[in-house]
Short mmCIF file of C-alpha atoms in Angstrom, two decimals:
data_model
loop_
_atom_site.label_atom_id
_atom_site.label_comp_id
_atom_site.label_asym_id
_atom_site.label_seq_id
_atom_site.Cartn_x
_atom_site.Cartn_y
_atom_site.Cartn_z
CA MET S 1 0.00 0.00 0.00
CA ALA S 2 1.44 3.35 -1.00
CA ARG S 3 2.03 5.82 1.79
CA GLU S 4 2.65 9.46 1.46
CA ILE S 5 6.09 10.34 2.61
CA GLY S 6 7.59 13.66 3.44
CA ARG S 7 6.08 16.18 5.82
CA SER S 8 3.80 14.31 8.15
CA LYS S 9 0.82 15.74 10.02
CA PRO S 10 1.42 16.61 13.64
CA ALA S 11 0.08 13.93 15.95
CA THR S 12 -1.81 16.42 18.07
CA GLN S 13 -3.46 19.69 17.17
CA SER S 14 -3.60 22.72 19.38
CA PRO S 15 -6.93 23.32 21.16
CA GLY S 16 -7.26 26.59 19.26
CA ALA S 17 -7.03 24.84 15.90
CA VAL S 18 -9.52 22.19 16.98
CA LEU S 19 -11.97 24.88 18.13
CA GLN S 20 -11.52 26.77 14.88
CA ARG S 21 -12.22 23.65 12.86
CA ALA S 22 -15.26 22.86 14.99
CA ALA S 23 -16.60 26.40 14.53
CA ALA S 24 -16.05 26.18 10.78
CA GLY S 25 -17.85 22.82 10.67
CA LEU S 26 -20.73 24.23 12.70
CA GLY S 27 -20.88 27.21 10.35
CA ARG S 28 -21.07 24.91 7.32
CA TRP S 29 -23.83 22.92 9.01
CA TRP S 30 -25.95 25.93 9.92
CA TYR S 31 -25.43 27.52 6.50
CA PRO S 32 -25.76 24.69 3.99
CA SER S 33 -25.70 25.72 0.34
CA LEU S 34 -29.20 24.69 -0.62
CA PRO S 35 -31.14 25.63 -3.74
CA HIS S 36 -32.68 29.05 -3.30
CA ASN S 37 -35.75 27.64 -5.04
CA ARG S 38 -36.30 25.30 -2.13
CA ALA S 39 -36.68 28.14 0.33
CA VAL S 40 -38.87 30.02 -2.14
CA VAL S 41 -41.24 27.09 -2.65
CA PHE S 42 -41.26 26.36 1.07
CA ARG S 43 -42.09 30.01 1.72
CA GLY S 44 -45.02 29.72 -0.69
CA ILE S 45 -46.28 26.60 1.10
CA ILE S 46 -46.04 28.28 4.50
CA TYR S 47 -47.90 31.44 3.48
CA ALA S 48 -50.54 29.41 1.66
CA PHE S 49 -50.91 27.33 4.82
CA VAL S 50 -51.35 30.42 7.00
CA ILE S 51 -54.35 31.37 4.84
CA VAL S 52 -55.80 27.87 5.16
CA ASP S 53 -55.05 27.82 8.88
CA VAL S 54 -56.72 31.14 9.62
CA LEU S 55 -59.79 30.19 7.59
CA LEU S 56 -60.10 26.52 8.51
CA THR S 57 -57.84 24.86 11.06
CA SER S 58 -57.57 27.65 13.63
CA PHE S 59 -60.78 29.52 12.88
CA ALA S 60 -62.00 28.66 16.39
CA ILE S 61 -59.59 31.26 17.75
CA GLY S 62 -62.11 33.79 16.46
CA TRP S 63 -64.55 32.47 19.07
CA HIS S 64 -62.39 33.95 21.78
CA GLY S 65 -63.53 37.41 20.85
CA GLU S 66 -67.04 36.46 21.97
CA LEU S 67 -65.88 35.20 25.35
CA PRO S 68 -66.14 37.31 28.49
CA GLY S 69 -63.02 39.40 29.00
CA GLU S 70 -62.65 37.97 32.53
CA LEU S 71 -61.60 34.62 31.05
CA TYR S 72 -58.67 36.23 29.24
CA GLN S 73 -55.47 35.38 31.13
CA PRO S 74 -52.79 37.18 29.17
CA LEU S 75 -49.47 35.39 28.86
CA LEU S 76 -46.28 37.11 29.97
CA ILE S 77 -45.73 38.57 26.49
CA GLY S 78 -49.28 39.94 26.53
CA ARG S 79 -48.72 41.59 29.91
CA ILE S 80 -45.36 43.11 28.99
CA LEU S 81 -46.35 44.65 25.66
CA PRO S 82 -49.34 45.00 26.76
CA LEU S 83 -51.66 43.39 24.24
CA PRO S 84 -55.36 44.33 24.23
CA VAL S 85 -58.14 42.08 25.49
CA PRO S 86 -59.55 40.25 22.45
CA THR S 87 -62.85 41.50 21.10
CA PRO S 88 -64.77 40.37 18.02
CA LEU S 89 -63.62 43.53 16.20
CA LEU S 90 -59.96 43.09 17.15
CA LEU S 91 -59.91 39.45 16.05
CA SER S 92 -61.65 40.30 12.79
CA VAL S 93 -59.01 42.94 12.09
CA ILE S 94 -56.15 40.54 12.90
CA LYS S 95 -57.72 37.80 10.80
CA THR S 96 -58.26 40.07 7.81
CA ALA S 97 -54.77 41.54 8.07
CA LEU S 98 -53.28 38.04 8.28
CA LEU S 99 -55.14 36.97 5.16
CA VAL S 100 -54.13 40.09 3.22
CA PHE S 101 -50.46 40.04 4.21
CA SER S 102 -50.18 36.27 3.68
CA ALA S 103 -51.65 36.64 0.21
CA LEU S 104 -49.21 39.46 -0.57
CA ALA S 105 -46.28 37.41 0.73
CA LEU S 106 -47.50 34.47 -1.33
CA VAL S 107 -47.34 36.50 -4.54
CA ARG S 108 -43.93 37.93 -3.48
CA LYS S 109 -45.17 41.45 -3.12
CA MET S 110 -42.74 43.17 -0.75
CA PRO S 111 -41.93 39.74 0.72
CA ARG S 112 -39.71 40.97 3.54
CA LEU S 113 -42.18 43.55 4.83
CA THR S 114 -45.26 41.39 4.38
CA GLY S 115 -43.42 38.39 5.83
CA ILE S 116 -42.56 40.32 9.00
CA ALA S 117 -46.17 41.50 9.24
CA VAL S 118 -47.43 37.92 8.93
CA PHE S 119 -45.05 36.79 11.67
CA VAL S 120 -46.12 39.54 14.10
CA LEU S 121 -49.82 39.06 13.39
CA TYR S 122 -49.63 35.27 13.63
CA LEU S 123 -47.77 35.55 16.93
CA GLU S 124 -50.58 37.75 18.28
CA TRP S 125 -53.13 35.27 16.86
CA MET S 126 -51.40 32.55 18.87
CA VAL S 127 -51.11 34.70 22.01
CA VAL S 128 -54.90 35.11 21.84
CA ASN S 129 -55.28 31.38 21.26
CA PHE S 130 -53.18 30.47 24.27
CA SER S 131 -54.43 33.08 26.75
CA TYR S 132 -57.46 31.09 27.87
CA GLY S 133 -55.85 28.45 30.05
CA LYS S 134 -54.10 26.20 27.51
CA VAL S 135 -50.82 26.54 25.65
CA ASP S 136 -50.02 24.11 22.83
CA HIS S 137 -46.58 23.47 21.42
CA ASP S 138 -47.46 22.28 17.94
CA ARG S 139 -46.93 25.70 16.33
CA PHE S 140 -43.38 26.42 17.47
CA ALA S 141 -41.80 25.32 14.18
CA LEU S 142 -44.35 27.33 12.20
CA LEU S 143 -43.54 30.45 14.21
CA VAL S 144 -39.83 29.88 13.60
CA ALA S 145 -40.55 29.44 9.89
CA LEU S 146 -42.52 32.70 9.79
CA ALA S 147 -39.68 34.46 11.64
CA VAL S 148 -36.89 33.30 9.33
CA LEU S 149 -38.59 33.29 5.93
CA PRO S 150 -38.51 37.09 5.54
CA THR S 151 -34.71 36.79 5.63
CA VAL S 152 -34.71 34.77 2.40
CA SER S 153 -33.68 36.99 -0.47
CA PRO S 154 -36.65 38.28 -2.45
CA ASN S 155 -34.55 38.54 -5.61
CA ALA S 156 -36.07 36.16 -8.14
CA ALA S 157 -32.88 36.22 -10.21
CA GLN S 158 -31.29 34.03 -7.55
CA ASP S 159 -34.03 31.40 -7.67
CA GLU S 160 -31.94 28.96 -9.69
CA GLY S 161 -28.76 29.24 -7.62
CA LEU S 162 -27.48 27.91 -4.34
CA ASP S 163 -27.86 30.08 -1.31
CA GLU S 164 -26.42 29.83 2.19
CA ALA S 165 -28.98 32.30 3.55
CA ALA S 166 -31.84 30.17 2.27
CA GLY S 167 -30.04 27.14 3.69
CA TRP S 168 -29.90 28.82 7.09
CA ALA S 169 -33.65 29.55 7.02
CA LEU S 170 -34.50 25.95 6.16
CA ARG S 171 -32.02 24.64 8.73
CA CYS S 172 -33.69 26.77 11.42
CA VAL S 173 -37.08 25.23 10.60
CA GLN S 174 -35.57 21.74 10.64
CA VAL S 175 -33.99 22.36 14.04
CA ALA S 176 -37.27 23.81 15.35
CA VAL S 177 -39.08 20.65 14.23
CA VAL S 178 -36.52 18.45 15.96
CA LEU S 179 -36.60 20.58 19.11
CA THR S 180 -40.38 20.22 19.22
CA TYR S 181 -40.04 16.45 19.45
CA PHE S 182 -36.94 16.27 21.60
CA MET S 183 -38.03 18.85 24.16
CA ALA S 184 -41.50 17.24 24.27
CA ALA S 185 -39.77 14.07 25.50
CA TYR S 186 -37.90 16.17 28.06
CA ALA S 187 -41.18 17.82 29.18
CA LYS S 188 -42.70 14.38 29.75
CA LEU S 189 -39.84 13.51 32.07
CA ARG S 190 -39.94 16.93 33.74
CA PHE S 191 -43.71 17.16 34.36
CA GLY S 192 -44.78 13.53 34.25
CA GLY S 193 -41.67 11.84 35.61
CA ILE S 194 -40.25 8.52 34.48
CA GLU S 195 -43.59 6.96 35.46
CA TRP S 196 -45.09 8.65 32.38
CA LEU S 197 -43.81 5.69 30.40
CA ASN S 198 -45.94 3.20 32.31
CA GLY S 199 -48.82 5.54 33.10
CA ALA S 200 -52.25 5.84 31.51
CA THR S 201 -51.74 9.01 29.47
CA LEU S 202 -52.94 7.42 26.24
CA VAL S 203 -55.94 5.95 28.06
CA ARG S 204 -56.78 9.49 29.18
CA ALA S 205 -56.34 10.81 25.64
CA ILE S 206 -58.58 8.10 24.18
CA LEU S 207 -61.28 8.64 26.79
CA ARG S 208 -61.30 12.35 25.98
CA ARG S 209 -60.99 12.33 22.23
CA GLY S 210 -60.60 8.78 20.96
CA THR S 211 -61.84 7.79 17.50
CA VAL S 212 -63.48 4.57 16.41
CA VAL S 213 -59.98 3.30 15.64
CA ALA S 214 -58.73 4.06 19.15
CA ASP S 215 -61.73 3.07 21.27
CA PRO S 216 -61.17 -0.71 21.03
CA LEU S 217 -57.52 -0.24 22.06
CA ILE S 218 -58.54 0.92 25.52
CA ALA S 219 -59.07 -2.71 26.48
CA TYR S 220 -55.35 -3.38 25.98
CA PRO S 221 -53.40 -1.19 28.43
CA ALA S 222 -50.15 -3.08 27.78
CA LEU S 223 -50.39 -2.13 24.12
CA LEU S 224 -50.90 1.53 25.02
CA ILE S 225 -47.96 1.45 27.43
CA GLY S 226 -45.85 0.00 24.60
CA ALA S 227 -47.03 2.87 22.38
CA GLN S 228 -45.97 5.37 25.07
CA HIS S 229 -42.48 3.85 25.12
CA LEU S 230 -42.35 4.09 21.33
CA ILE S 231 -43.46 7.73 21.38
CA VAL S 232 -40.70 8.72 23.81
CA ALA S 233 -38.13 6.64 21.90
CA PHE S 234 -39.09 8.38 18.67
CA GLU S 235 -38.97 11.83 20.28
CA LEU S 236 -35.55 11.15 21.79
CA ALA S 237 -34.29 9.83 18.45
CA SER S 238 -35.67 12.83 16.53
CA PRO S 239 -32.28 14.63 16.22
CA LEU S 240 -31.35 11.83 13.80
CA MET S 241 -33.81 13.46 11.38
CA LEU S 242 -31.00 15.91 10.76
CA ALA S 243 -28.65 13.11 9.71
CA LYS S 244 -27.86 12.76 6.04
CA GLY S 245 -28.82 9.70 4.08
CA ARG S 246 -31.11 6.81 4.83
CA LEU S 247 -31.20 7.28 8.61
CA GLY S 248 -32.55 10.83 8.30
CA ARG S 249 -35.11 9.76 5.72
CA VAL S 250 -36.31 6.85 7.85
CA LEU S 251 -36.83 9.17 10.83
CA LEU S 252 -38.64 11.69 8.63
CA TRP S 253 -41.08 9.12 7.31
CA ALA S 254 -41.44 7.77 10.84
CA ALA S 255 -42.55 11.27 11.85
CA PHE S 256 -45.20 11.33 9.12
CA ALA S 257 -46.35 7.84 10.14
CA PHE S 258 -46.43 8.90 13.80
CA HIS S 259 -48.70 11.83 13.03
CA ALA S 260 -50.93 9.73 10.78
CA GLY S 261 -51.36 7.31 13.69
CA ILE S 262 -52.06 10.11 16.14
CA TYR S 263 -54.67 11.61 13.84
CA ALA S 264 -56.35 8.27 13.21
CA THR S 265 -56.64 7.57 16.92
CA LEU S 266 -56.99 10.98 18.60
CA ARG S 267 -57.98 13.44 15.85
CA LEU S 268 -54.92 15.52 16.68
CA SER S 269 -53.66 16.76 13.33
CA PHE S 270 -50.53 18.75 14.30
CA ILE S 271 -50.92 20.17 10.80
CA PRO S 272 -48.85 23.35 11.37
CA HIS S 273 -45.99 21.12 12.47
CA LEU S 274 -46.50 18.72 9.55
CA VAL S 275 -46.21 21.58 7.09
CA CYS S 276 -42.85 22.45 8.63
CA LEU S 277 -41.66 18.86 8.16
CA LEU S 278 -41.58 19.73 4.46
CA ALA S 279 -38.42 21.75 5.19
CA PHE S 280 -36.60 18.40 5.12
CA LEU S 281 -37.74 17.59 1.59
CA PRO S 282 -36.53 18.91 -1.79
CA VAL S 283 -39.85 20.64 -2.35
CA GLU S 284 -38.48 22.62 -5.29
CA ARG S 285 -38.63 19.46 -7.38
CA VAL S 286 -42.40 19.37 -7.04
CA ARG S 287 -43.69 21.58 -9.81
CA PRO S 288 -47.12 23.16 -9.60
CA PRO S 289 -49.21 20.66 -11.56
CA TRP S 290 -51.62 23.01 -13.29
CA PRO S 291 -49.43 24.87 -15.79
CA VAL S 292 -46.29 22.78 -16.10
CA THR S 293 -47.76 19.31 -16.24
CA THR S 294 -50.20 20.28 -18.95
CA ARG S 295 -47.45 21.55 -21.18
CA ARG S 296 -45.14 18.65 -20.47
CA ARG S 297 -47.86 16.17 -21.24
CA ARG S 298 -48.43 17.92 -24.51
CA THR S 299 -44.77 17.76 -25.36
CA GLY S 300 -44.30 14.28 -23.98
CA ARG S 301 -41.62 15.21 -21.51
CA GLY S 302 -42.22 14.21 -17.98
CA SER S 303 -39.26 15.19 -15.87
CA PRO S 304 -37.15 18.30 -15.60
CA ASP S 305 -34.08 16.27 -16.47
CA ARG S 306 -35.60 15.01 -19.69
CA TYR S 307 -36.64 18.53 -20.37
CA SER S 308 -33.13 19.71 -19.83
CA SER S 309 -31.77 17.57 -22.62
CA GLN S 310 -33.87 19.62 -25.02
CA GLY S 311 -32.49 22.88 -23.72
CA PRO S 312 -34.53 25.79 -22.52
CA VAL S 313 -37.89 26.16 -24.16
CA CYS S 314 -37.66 29.90 -24.00
CA GLN S 315 -35.36 32.29 -22.31
CA GLY S 316 -34.92 35.87 -21.34
CA SER S 317 -37.93 37.86 -22.46
CA ALA S 318 -40.10 34.82 -22.79
CA THR S 319 -42.72 36.19 -20.48
CA LYS S 320 -43.57 38.66 -23.19
CA LEU S 321 -44.53 35.90 -25.60
CA SER S 322 -48.16 35.03 -26.15
CA ARG S 323 -49.44 31.60 -25.26
CA LYS S 324 -49.96 30.84 -28.93
CA ALA S 325 -46.40 31.82 -29.81
CA LEU S 326 -45.08 29.69 -27.00
CA ALA S 327 -47.15 26.71 -28.10
CA GLU S 328 -45.75 27.10 -31.61
CA ARG S 329 -42.21 27.23 -30.33
CA VAL S 330 -42.77 24.16 -28.19
CA SER S 331 -44.39 22.21 -31.00
CA THR S 332 -41.47 22.87 -33.36
CA ARG S 333 -39.03 21.20 -30.98
CA MET U 1 -48.85 40.68 -13.06
CA PHE U 2 -47.78 38.97 -9.85
CA ARG U 3 -45.15 36.32 -9.48
CA SER U 4 -46.17 33.56 -7.16
CA CYS U 5 -43.87 32.06 -4.58
CA PHE U 6 -43.51 29.07 -6.84
CA PRO U 7 -40.49 29.98 -8.94
CA GLY U 8 -41.10 30.99 -12.47
CA VAL U 9 -44.88 30.73 -12.22
CA THR U 10 -46.91 33.84 -12.61
CA PHE U 11 -50.57 34.24 -12.00
CA GLU U 12 -51.30 36.03 -15.24
CA ALA U 13 -48.98 34.35 -17.63
CA TYR U 14 -48.18 31.08 -15.97
CA ARG U 15 -47.94 29.22 -19.24
CA LEU U 16 -45.02 31.42 -20.21
CA ARG U 17 -42.96 29.97 -17.43
CA VAL U 18 -39.32 29.89 -18.40
CA VAL U 19 -37.87 26.45 -18.07
CA ARG U 20 -34.35 27.22 -17.10
CA VAL U 21 -33.07 23.75 -16.59
CA PRO U 22 -29.67 23.62 -18.28
CA SER U 23 -28.42 21.25 -20.87
CA THR U 24 -26.98 17.96 -19.66
CA GLU U 25 -23.35 18.90 -20.07
CA HIS U 26 -23.84 21.72 -17.59
CA HIS U 27 -26.14 19.91 -15.25
CA PRO U 28 -25.40 16.25 -14.73
CA GLN U 29 -28.39 14.33 -13.48
CA LYS U 30 -27.90 14.78 -9.84
CA GLY U 31 -30.13 15.63 -6.92
CA ALA U 32 -30.31 19.31 -6.25
CA ALA U 33 -29.76 18.65 -2.57
CA ASN U 34 -26.39 17.11 -3.34
CA ALA U 35 -25.35 19.78 -5.79
CA GLY U 36 -22.25 21.67 -4.86
CA ALA U 37 -21.35 25.20 -5.80
CA GLY U 38 -19.70 23.93 -8.95
CA ASP U 39 -22.72 22.30 -10.51
CA GLN U 40 -25.23 25.07 -10.27
CA PRO U 41 -27.58 25.52 -13.16
CA PRO U 42 -26.94 28.51 -15.34
CA ALA U 43 -29.08 31.56 -14.85
CA PRO U 44 -31.45 32.78 -17.51
CA GLY U 45 -29.42 34.16 -20.32
CA GLY U 46 -26.77 31.49 -20.07
CA SER U 47 -24.39 32.72 -17.39
CA THR U 48 -23.88 30.61 -14.32
CA SER U 49 -25.55 32.15 -11.28
CA ARG U 50 -23.52 32.17 -8.12
CA ALA U 51 -24.65 31.49 -4.61
CA PHE U 52 -26.35 34.51 -3.13
CA THR U 53 -23.99 34.82 -0.24
CA VAL U 54 -20.96 34.24 -2.39
CA GLY U 55 -21.95 37.20 -4.52
CA LEU U 56 -22.21 39.50 -1.53
CA PRO U 57 -19.31 41.62 -0.34
CA THR U 58 -17.43 39.94 2.49
CA ALA U 59 -18.39 42.62 5.04
CA ALA U 60 -22.10 42.32 4.26
CA ARG U 61 -21.86 38.56 4.33
CA ARG U 62 -20.14 38.62 7.72
CA ARG U 63 -22.71 41.08 9.09
CA GLY U 64 -25.59 38.91 7.85
CA ARG U 65 -24.05 35.84 9.42
CA LEU U 66 -23.41 37.62 12.70
CA VAL U 67 -27.05 38.72 13.00
CA ARG U 68 -28.26 35.27 12.07
CA ASN U 69 -25.85 33.62 14.52
CA LEU U 70 -27.04 35.88 17.34
CA LEU U 71 -30.71 35.22 16.57
CA THR U 72 -30.11 31.49 16.36
CA ALA U 73 -28.25 31.43 19.68
CA LEU U 74 -30.93 33.58 21.35
CA VAL U 75 -33.84 31.39 20.25
CA PHE U 76 -31.95 28.18 21.01
CA LEU U 77 -31.06 29.45 24.48
CA GLY U 78 -34.64 30.63 25.08
CA VAL U 79 -36.08 27.25 24.16
CA ILE U 80 -33.64 25.24 26.25
CA THR U 81 -33.91 27.55 29.27
CA SER U 82 -37.69 27.59 29.15
CA SER U 83 -37.89 23.84 28.70
CA VAL U 84 -35.81 23.33 31.84
CA TRP U 85 -37.16 26.10 34.06
CA GLY U 86 -40.01 27.83 32.21
CA GLU U 87 -43.78 27.61 32.33
CA ASP U 88 -46.63 27.95 29.81
CA ASP U 89 -46.76 31.63 30.68
CA HIS U 90 -43.46 32.16 28.84
CA PHE U 91 -44.87 31.41 25.39
CA PRO U 92 -43.45 31.55 22.70
CA PHE U 93 -40.60 30.11 24.79
CA ALA U 94 -42.80 27.71 26.72
CA PRO U 95 -42.03 24.09 27.58
CA PHE U 96 -43.32 21.58 25.03
CA ARG U 97 -45.75 20.04 27.46
CA MET U 98 -48.77 18.76 25.53
CA TYR U 99 -49.70 15.38 27.05
CA SER U 100 -46.72 15.58 29.39
CA THR U 101 -48.50 14.89 32.67
CA THR U 102 -48.94 11.37 33.98
CA THR U 103 -52.25 9.71 34.70
CA SER U 104 -51.94 6.87 37.15
CA PRO U 105 -53.27 3.50 35.87
CA SER U 106 -55.44 3.46 39.00
CA GLY U 107 -56.29 7.15 38.90
CA THR U 108 -59.07 9.15 37.26
CA VAL U 109 -59.68 10.88 33.95
CA THR U 110 -61.88 13.97 33.98
CA MET U 111 -63.94 15.29 31.09
CA PRO U 112 -65.85 18.57 31.46
CA HIS U 113 -69.14 19.64 29.91
CA PHE U 114 -71.84 22.19 30.64
CA GLU U 115 -75.47 21.69 31.55
CA ALA U 116 -77.96 24.50 31.16
CA VAL U 117 -81.62 25.32 31.71
CA THR U 118 -83.24 27.90 29.46
CA VAL U 119 -85.75 30.48 30.73
CA SER U 120 -88.47 28.37 29.12
CA GLY U 121 -87.39 25.39 31.23
CA ALA U 122 -85.67 23.31 28.54
CA ARG U 123 -82.59 21.40 29.72
CA LEU U 124 -79.52 21.46 27.49
CA GLU U 125 -76.29 19.50 27.60
CA LEU U 126 -73.58 21.61 26.01
CA GLU U 127 -70.13 20.71 24.79
CA THR U 128 -67.43 23.13 25.87
CA GLU U 129 -67.07 24.23 22.22
CA ASP U 130 -70.73 25.32 22.27
CA LEU U 131 -69.65 28.06 24.68
CA GLY U 132 -66.56 28.98 22.66
CA LEU U 133 -63.98 27.12 24.75
CA ARG U 134 -61.86 24.11 23.92
CA THR U 135 -62.04 21.19 26.36
CA ALA U 136 -58.39 21.71 27.27
CA GLU U 137 -59.11 25.37 28.03
CA VAL U 138 -61.95 24.49 30.39
CA LEU U 139 -59.64 22.03 32.13
CA GLY U 140 -57.04 24.79 32.43
CA LEU U 141 -59.61 27.21 33.83
CA MET U 142 -61.26 24.65 36.14
CA ASP U 143 -59.92 26.14 39.36
CA ARG U 144 -61.12 29.61 38.37
CA PHE U 145 -64.60 28.32 37.53
CA ARG U 146 -64.67 26.61 40.92
CA ARG U 147 -63.65 29.80 42.75
CA GLU U 148 -65.67 32.26 40.67
CA PRO U 149 -69.12 30.93 39.65
CA ALA U 150 -69.89 34.43 38.34
CA LEU U 151 -67.79 33.51 35.29
CA LEU U 152 -70.59 31.11 34.36
CA ARG U 153 -73.04 34.02 34.36
CA ARG U 154 -70.91 35.82 31.78
CA LEU U 155 -70.65 32.64 29.70
CA ALA U 156 -74.42 32.23 29.90
CA GLN U 157 -74.89 35.78 28.61
CA THR U 158 -72.57 35.02 25.68
CA HIS U 159 -74.44 31.83 24.94
CA GLY U 160 -77.76 33.66 24.93
CA ALA U 161 -76.43 35.91 22.20
CA THR U 162 -74.45 33.51 20.04
CA GLY U 163 -74.85 29.93 21.30
CA PRO U 164 -76.42 27.11 19.31
CA ALA U 165 -79.75 27.31 21.17
CA ARG U 166 -79.81 31.13 20.95
CA SER U 167 -82.01 31.23 24.00
CA ARG U 168 -81.49 33.01 27.30
CA LEU U 169 -80.22 30.73 30.02
CA ALA U 170 -81.58 30.71 33.54
CA GLU U 171 -79.04 28.25 34.88
CA LEU U 172 -75.60 27.06 33.82
CA SER U 173 -73.51 24.35 35.49
CA LEU U 174 -70.01 23.15 34.84
CA VAL U 175 -69.99 19.39 35.28
CA GLN U 176 -66.96 17.15 35.38
CA GLY U 177 -67.35 13.58 34.20
CA ILE U 178 -64.96 11.31 36.10
CA HIS U 179 -63.76 8.02 34.64
CA SER U 180 -62.16 5.82 37.31
CA LEU U 181 -59.34 3.56 36.15
CA ARG U 182 -58.18 0.22 37.45
CA ASP U 183 -55.04 -1.38 36.01
CA GLY U 184 -55.15 1.11 33.18
CA ARG U 185 -58.73 0.22 32.16
CA PRO U 186 -61.89 2.33 32.69
CA ASP U 187 -63.76 1.01 35.72
CA GLY U 188 -66.68 3.26 36.50
CA TYR U 189 -68.05 6.70 35.79
CA SER U 190 -69.37 9.45 38.03
CA GLU U 191 -70.06 13.17 37.74
CA GLU U 192 -69.17 16.13 39.91
CA ILE U 193 -70.81 19.54 39.66
CA VAL U 194 -67.90 21.94 39.74
CA SER U 195 -69.77 25.21 39.70
CA VAL U 196 -73.34 26.45 39.26
CA TRP U 197 -74.86 29.79 38.35
CA ARG U 198 -78.61 30.44 38.63
CA GLU U 199 -80.51 33.53 37.58
CA ARG U 200 -82.21 35.11 40.56
#
């Protein structure tokens, strides 16, 4: 076996050099060069979801405006700022503003400004939601996403390139997702103790909100205790979602499967969190089906890579072409 | 004309989307996630686009990183600190404590609901959502309802205006259903009236 001869590496490195290398490695990890498109598509998904969330999944927050003001127990942030007691008018204003700014952010109209507005308004929407005796943790990753997405460059000319800033934004969402799981396991040990594992927490959950799938399971406490062990094991293993390769992918799909199981048994959707799980996926490869698929089907080219072998269909000032002209150009290829 | 967040797609002229995927010699078939700085696709017009941060002046790049590093450290520290010592009150840096408490296999599981009597004498059984509160919120406010029955009067007034029955209530009770457990299985059910309000 050939060995390099000559100047050999020092056997030990100075602590300073080791620290420097560690810091550089950490920097590369926090700022991965990811496709800018990925952050742009993810941003679109998040703002589209905020619209859906305000109208459908969290519309019940609007009920709080009708409640007596005495039931409002402002959180620390609400007392410090101080935020007003929710009224029907206030919540209607917040809701409308959220819809307007999310729509503007979705169409990339002043994305930094509108993105910041969406973050502030959504935070207030959540403060209202959680100021009546119950705080949930399923929206932490979404709040992080809304906080970091305005930092993604709005310049569309960069869409096709790699971008460390976009990589940082996506990495933050990924870490927030992992923290949600990992710190949930810690909270179980902190508030429930080690006995949580062998307790009847899932029995309690099924009695309160079990579905037809879950109700029969209540007769098998050993099975539910096994499920509790699995839940904590998964939550403790969640940092492996950040690992490259098969291990990370397995954990990611395990997360989707975990939430599917939770929804089937307890009707807990965790949908804001699920949307943030998309930060782990190359979402830029999923093209919007309505315009692109139609044209590709017509031209018989299914994938971007096959498309690429034909070269660009149109470039530069193509947006000025009419649909008919474009169709003609495509058909001649 | 608005661009959407989906790259290259516009709302007005979406069919004119520019397909800027490069030719194979520039862009070997390789996952975008694995692409390095050297195999970026060329920008529209043919020139190779560079990474955003690479194109920035070093000072601006360093400043951007410094701000991002500080924000990252601050949020990370906030989450860890709050998870170890914090409470729900510290939201958005609250502990991640949904379903974190333990129910003993020989303990009890409580489930609240409301019972009401309208001024016309009709008896109603109301879900917590009928009065604009989630079940978990009623559980969180249980001690307050126990201490301050007047809160039920205010809820009854709200219900009279907007509730499903849309009728004025003369009486409203908060009732707690109690499932007893034995060896982790339900073993009996009873009810406790937590708080009552009656119109005088």
